[in-house]
mmCIF file of C-alpha atoms in Angstrom:
data_model
loop_
_atom_site.group_PDB
_atom_site.id
_atom_site.type_symbol
_atom_site.label_atom_id
_atom_site.label_comp_id
_atom_site.label_asym_id
_atom_site.label_seq_id
_atom_site.Cartn_x
_atom_site.Cartn_y
_atom_site.Cartn_z
ATOM 1 C CA MET A 1 58.339 -26.130 40.932
ATOM 2 C CA GLU A 2 60.754 -26.196 38.115
ATOM 3 C CA GLU A 3 64.378 -27.357 39.004
ATOM 4 C CA ASN A 4 66.839 -26.014 37.240
ATOM 5 C CA VAL A 5 68.591 -28.201 35.334
ATOM 6 C CA ASN A 6 71.203 -27.099 33.249
ATOM 7 C CA THR A 7 71.209 -29.143 30.252
ATOM 8 C CA GLN A 8 74.685 -27.262 27.653
ATOM 9 C CA ASP A 9 77.225 -28.986 29.799
ATOM 10 C CA LYS A 10 75.552 -32.492 28.298
ATOM 11 C CA LEU A 11 77.367 -33.855 24.918
ATOM 12 C CA PRO A 12 74.786 -35.863 22.626
ATOM 13 C CA ASP A 13 75.638 -39.261 22.948
ATOM 14 C CA ILE A 14 77.418 -41.224 20.604
ATOM 15 C CA ARG A 15 75.075 -43.200 18.660
ATOM 16 C CA GLN A 16 76.648 -46.230 15.971
ATOM 17 C CA THR A 17 74.289 -48.027 14.094
ATOM 18 C CA ILE A 18 75.042 -50.973 10.965
ATOM 19 C CA VAL A 19 74.012 -54.430 10.086
ATOM 20 C CA LEU A 20 75.730 -57.102 10.970
ATOM 21 C CA LYS A 21 75.718 -60.436 8.565
ATOM 22 C CA ALA A 22 75.496 -62.682 11.496
ATOM 23 C CA PRO A 23 72.188 -63.953 13.349
ATOM 24 C CA ILE A 24 70.426 -62.351 16.212
ATOM 25 C CA GLU A 25 71.977 -65.209 18.522
ATOM 26 C CA LYS A 26 75.823 -65.002 16.417
ATOM 27 C CA VAL A 27 75.778 -60.799 17.627
ATOM 28 C CA TRP A 28 74.667 -61.957 20.931
ATOM 29 C CA LYS A 29 77.647 -64.182 22.077
ATOM 30 C CA ALA A 30 80.003 -61.739 20.341
ATOM 31 C CA VAL A 31 79.363 -58.801 22.551
ATOM 32 C CA SER A 32 78.198 -60.201 25.831
ATOM 33 C CA THR A 33 80.708 -63.107 25.967
ATOM 34 C CA ALA A 34 84.799 -62.493 27.432
ATOM 35 C CA GLU A 35 85.877 -64.352 24.402
ATOM 36 C CA GLY A 36 83.441 -62.331 22.283
ATOM 37 C CA ILE A 37 84.726 -58.878 23.464
ATOM 38 C CA ALA A 38 88.110 -59.918 23.572
ATOM 39 C CA ALA A 39 87.746 -60.243 19.540
ATOM 40 C CA TRP A 40 86.775 -56.915 18.485
ATOM 41 C CA PHE A 41 86.758 -54.860 21.358
ATOM 42 C CA MET A 42 88.778 -55.159 25.103
ATOM 43 C CA PRO A 43 89.303 -57.585 26.607
ATOM 44 C CA PRO A 44 88.056 -57.346 30.112
ATOM 45 C CA SER A 45 89.089 -59.384 33.078
ATOM 46 C CA ASP A 46 86.422 -61.837 33.572
ATOM 47 C CA PHE A 47 83.192 -60.708 32.017
ATOM 48 C CA GLN A 48 78.762 -62.473 33.259
ATOM 49 C CA THR A 49 75.483 -61.562 32.000
ATOM 50 C CA GLU A 50 75.130 -59.690 35.504
ATOM 51 C CA VAL A 51 73.356 -57.160 36.635
ATOM 52 C CA GLY A 52 75.724 -55.845 39.317
ATOM 53 C CA TYR A 53 78.854 -57.789 37.928
ATOM 54 C CA GLU A 54 81.972 -55.538 38.435
ATOM 55 C CA PHE A 55 84.951 -56.135 35.772
ATOM 56 C CA LEU A 56 87.998 -54.250 34.599
ATOM 57 C CA LEU A 57 88.713 -53.429 30.682
ATOM 58 C CA ASN A 58 92.080 -53.340 29.522
ATOM 59 C CA ALA A 59 92.659 -49.797 27.781
ATOM 60 C CA GLY A 60 95.810 -51.057 26.876
ATOM 61 C CA PRO A 61 97.933 -47.771 27.364
ATOM 62 C CA PHE A 62 95.420 -45.726 29.996
ATOM 63 C CA GLY A 63 95.306 -49.174 32.383
ATOM 64 C CA GLN A 64 92.561 -51.716 33.312
ATOM 65 C CA SER A 65 88.890 -49.659 33.674
ATOM 66 C CA PRO A 66 85.912 -50.746 36.341
ATOM 67 C CA CYS A 67 83.223 -51.567 34.711
ATOM 68 C CA LYS A 68 80.042 -52.865 36.673
ATOM 69 C CA VAL A 69 77.107 -54.301 34.027
ATOM 70 C CA THR A 70 73.556 -52.764 34.442
ATOM 71 C CA VAL A 71 71.511 -53.971 32.253
ATOM 72 C CA VAL A 72 70.829 -57.435 30.402
ATOM 73 C CA ASP A 73 68.265 -58.320 28.313
ATOM 74 C CA PRO A 74 69.119 -61.551 26.137
ATOM 75 C CA PRO A 75 69.195 -61.333 23.040
ATOM 76 C CA ASN A 76 67.923 -57.247 22.261
ATOM 77 C CA ARG A 77 71.051 -55.052 25.285
ATOM 78 C CA LEU A 78 73.311 -55.382 27.872
ATOM 79 C CA SER A 79 75.142 -52.124 29.163
ATOM 80 C CA PHE A 80 77.472 -51.848 31.352
ATOM 81 C CA ASP A 81 78.964 -48.304 33.807
ATOM 82 C CA TRP A 82 82.944 -48.080 32.021
ATOM 83 C CA GLY A 83 84.903 -46.224 34.074
ATOM 84 C CA LYS A 84 83.581 -43.362 36.317
ATOM 85 C CA ASP A 85 81.669 -41.682 34.095
ATOM 86 C CA TRP A 86 80.601 -43.286 30.940
ATOM 87 C CA THR A 87 77.651 -45.756 30.062
ATOM 88 C CA LEU A 88 78.150 -48.380 27.151
ATOM 89 C CA THR A 89 74.823 -49.818 25.911
ATOM 90 C CA PHE A 90 74.443 -52.519 22.672
ATOM 91 C CA GLU A 91 70.726 -52.989 21.284
ATOM 92 C CA LEU A 92 70.193 -55.620 19.104
ATOM 93 C CA ALA A 93 67.354 -56.053 16.587
ATOM 94 C CA ASP A 94 66.055 -59.249 14.262
ATOM 95 C CA LEU A 95 66.639 -59.082 10.729
ATOM 96 C CA GLN A 96 65.673 -62.654 9.711
ATOM 97 C CA GLY A 97 69.230 -63.805 9.385
ATOM 98 C CA GLU A 98 71.100 -60.454 9.860
ATOM 99 C CA THR A 99 70.797 -58.740 12.683
ATOM 100 C CA GLU A 100 70.706 -54.830 13.592
ATOM 101 C CA PHE A 101 73.176 -53.424 16.243
ATOM 102 C CA THR A 102 73.342 -49.838 17.656
ATOM 103 C CA LEU A 103 75.720 -48.451 20.113
ATOM 104 C CA ILE A 104 75.124 -46.144 22.642
ATOM 105 C CA HIS A 105 78.367 -44.632 24.296
ATOM 106 C CA ALA A 106 76.863 -42.377 26.704
ATOM 107 C CA GLY A 107 77.422 -39.679 29.613
ATOM 108 C CA TRP A 108 79.712 -36.441 27.429
ATOM 109 C CA THR A 109 79.924 -34.021 30.395
ATOM 110 C CA ALA A 110 81.042 -30.828 28.458
ATOM 111 C CA ASP A 111 82.782 -28.998 31.203
ATOM 112 C CA MET A 112 84.421 -33.030 32.583
ATOM 113 C CA ALA A 113 87.113 -34.673 32.377
ATOM 114 C CA THR A 114 88.136 -38.516 32.120
ATOM 115 C CA GLU A 115 89.797 -39.997 35.535
ATOM 116 C CA PHE A 116 93.065 -39.926 32.775
ATOM 117 C CA GLY A 117 92.621 -35.559 32.687
ATOM 118 C CA GLU A 118 91.334 -35.204 28.940
ATOM 119 C CA PRO A 119 88.319 -33.281 28.200
ATOM 120 C CA HIS A 120 84.735 -35.083 27.146
ATOM 121 C CA ASP A 121 84.243 -32.603 24.688
ATOM 122 C CA ILE A 122 87.869 -34.409 23.225
ATOM 123 C CA VAL A 123 88.056 -37.371 24.391
ATOM 124 C CA ARG A 124 84.546 -37.406 22.751
ATOM 125 C CA GLY A 125 85.130 -36.908 19.070
ATOM 126 C CA ARG A 126 88.387 -39.532 19.059
ATOM 127 C CA MET A 127 86.088 -41.920 20.518
ATOM 128 C CA ASP A 128 83.074 -41.362 17.783
ATOM 129 C CA HIS A 129 85.942 -42.198 15.068
ATOM 130 C CA GLY A 130 87.592 -45.070 16.734
ATOM 131 C CA TRP A 131 84.209 -47.066 17.372
ATOM 132 C CA THR A 132 83.478 -47.199 13.788
ATOM 133 C CA GLY A 133 86.756 -48.914 12.742
ATOM 134 C CA ILE A 134 85.442 -50.989 15.913
ATOM 135 C CA LEU A 135 82.232 -52.463 14.975
ATOM 136 C CA GLN A 136 84.217 -52.699 11.556
ATOM 137 C CA LYS A 137 86.297 -56.054 13.465
ATOM 138 C CA LEU A 138 83.016 -56.704 15.135
ATOM 139 C CA SER A 139 81.624 -56.858 11.676
ATOM 140 C CA GLY A 140 84.296 -58.823 10.548
ATOM 141 C CA TYR A 141 84.287 -61.334 14.266
ATOM 142 C CA VAL A 142 80.854 -62.557 13.562
ATOM 143 C CA ALA A 143 81.166 -62.680 9.642
ATOM 144 C CA GLY A 144 83.954 -64.986 9.819
#
């Protein structure tokens, strides 16, 4: 018997891919250490690449967002739950001296709101645009 799953309410993941002019080991360090994450994204309270490790991201005016590491596969994949609804995944692929980096921001549902009361569909559009600039910061950080 098939379950009646309503996928109409799900919004697509944000997925952005860029090629970084840095070796995969350098990019991995930028996305898997507290110092690296703070340099291009948001400062974490602390961070360890350990499945189940819980930390906070300083989301500026939105306060501290609770996070939990869910996948660690060095140097190719790191995922963590962010806030009450989202999952962030960083996928890295070695391109012989450069790195293909894919960001996946999942957990968007049309009829849900963030813990700050903003509808997912509005925040998703803002975040999709915002990730473009954040990934440019990552690019500059690892190229330096």
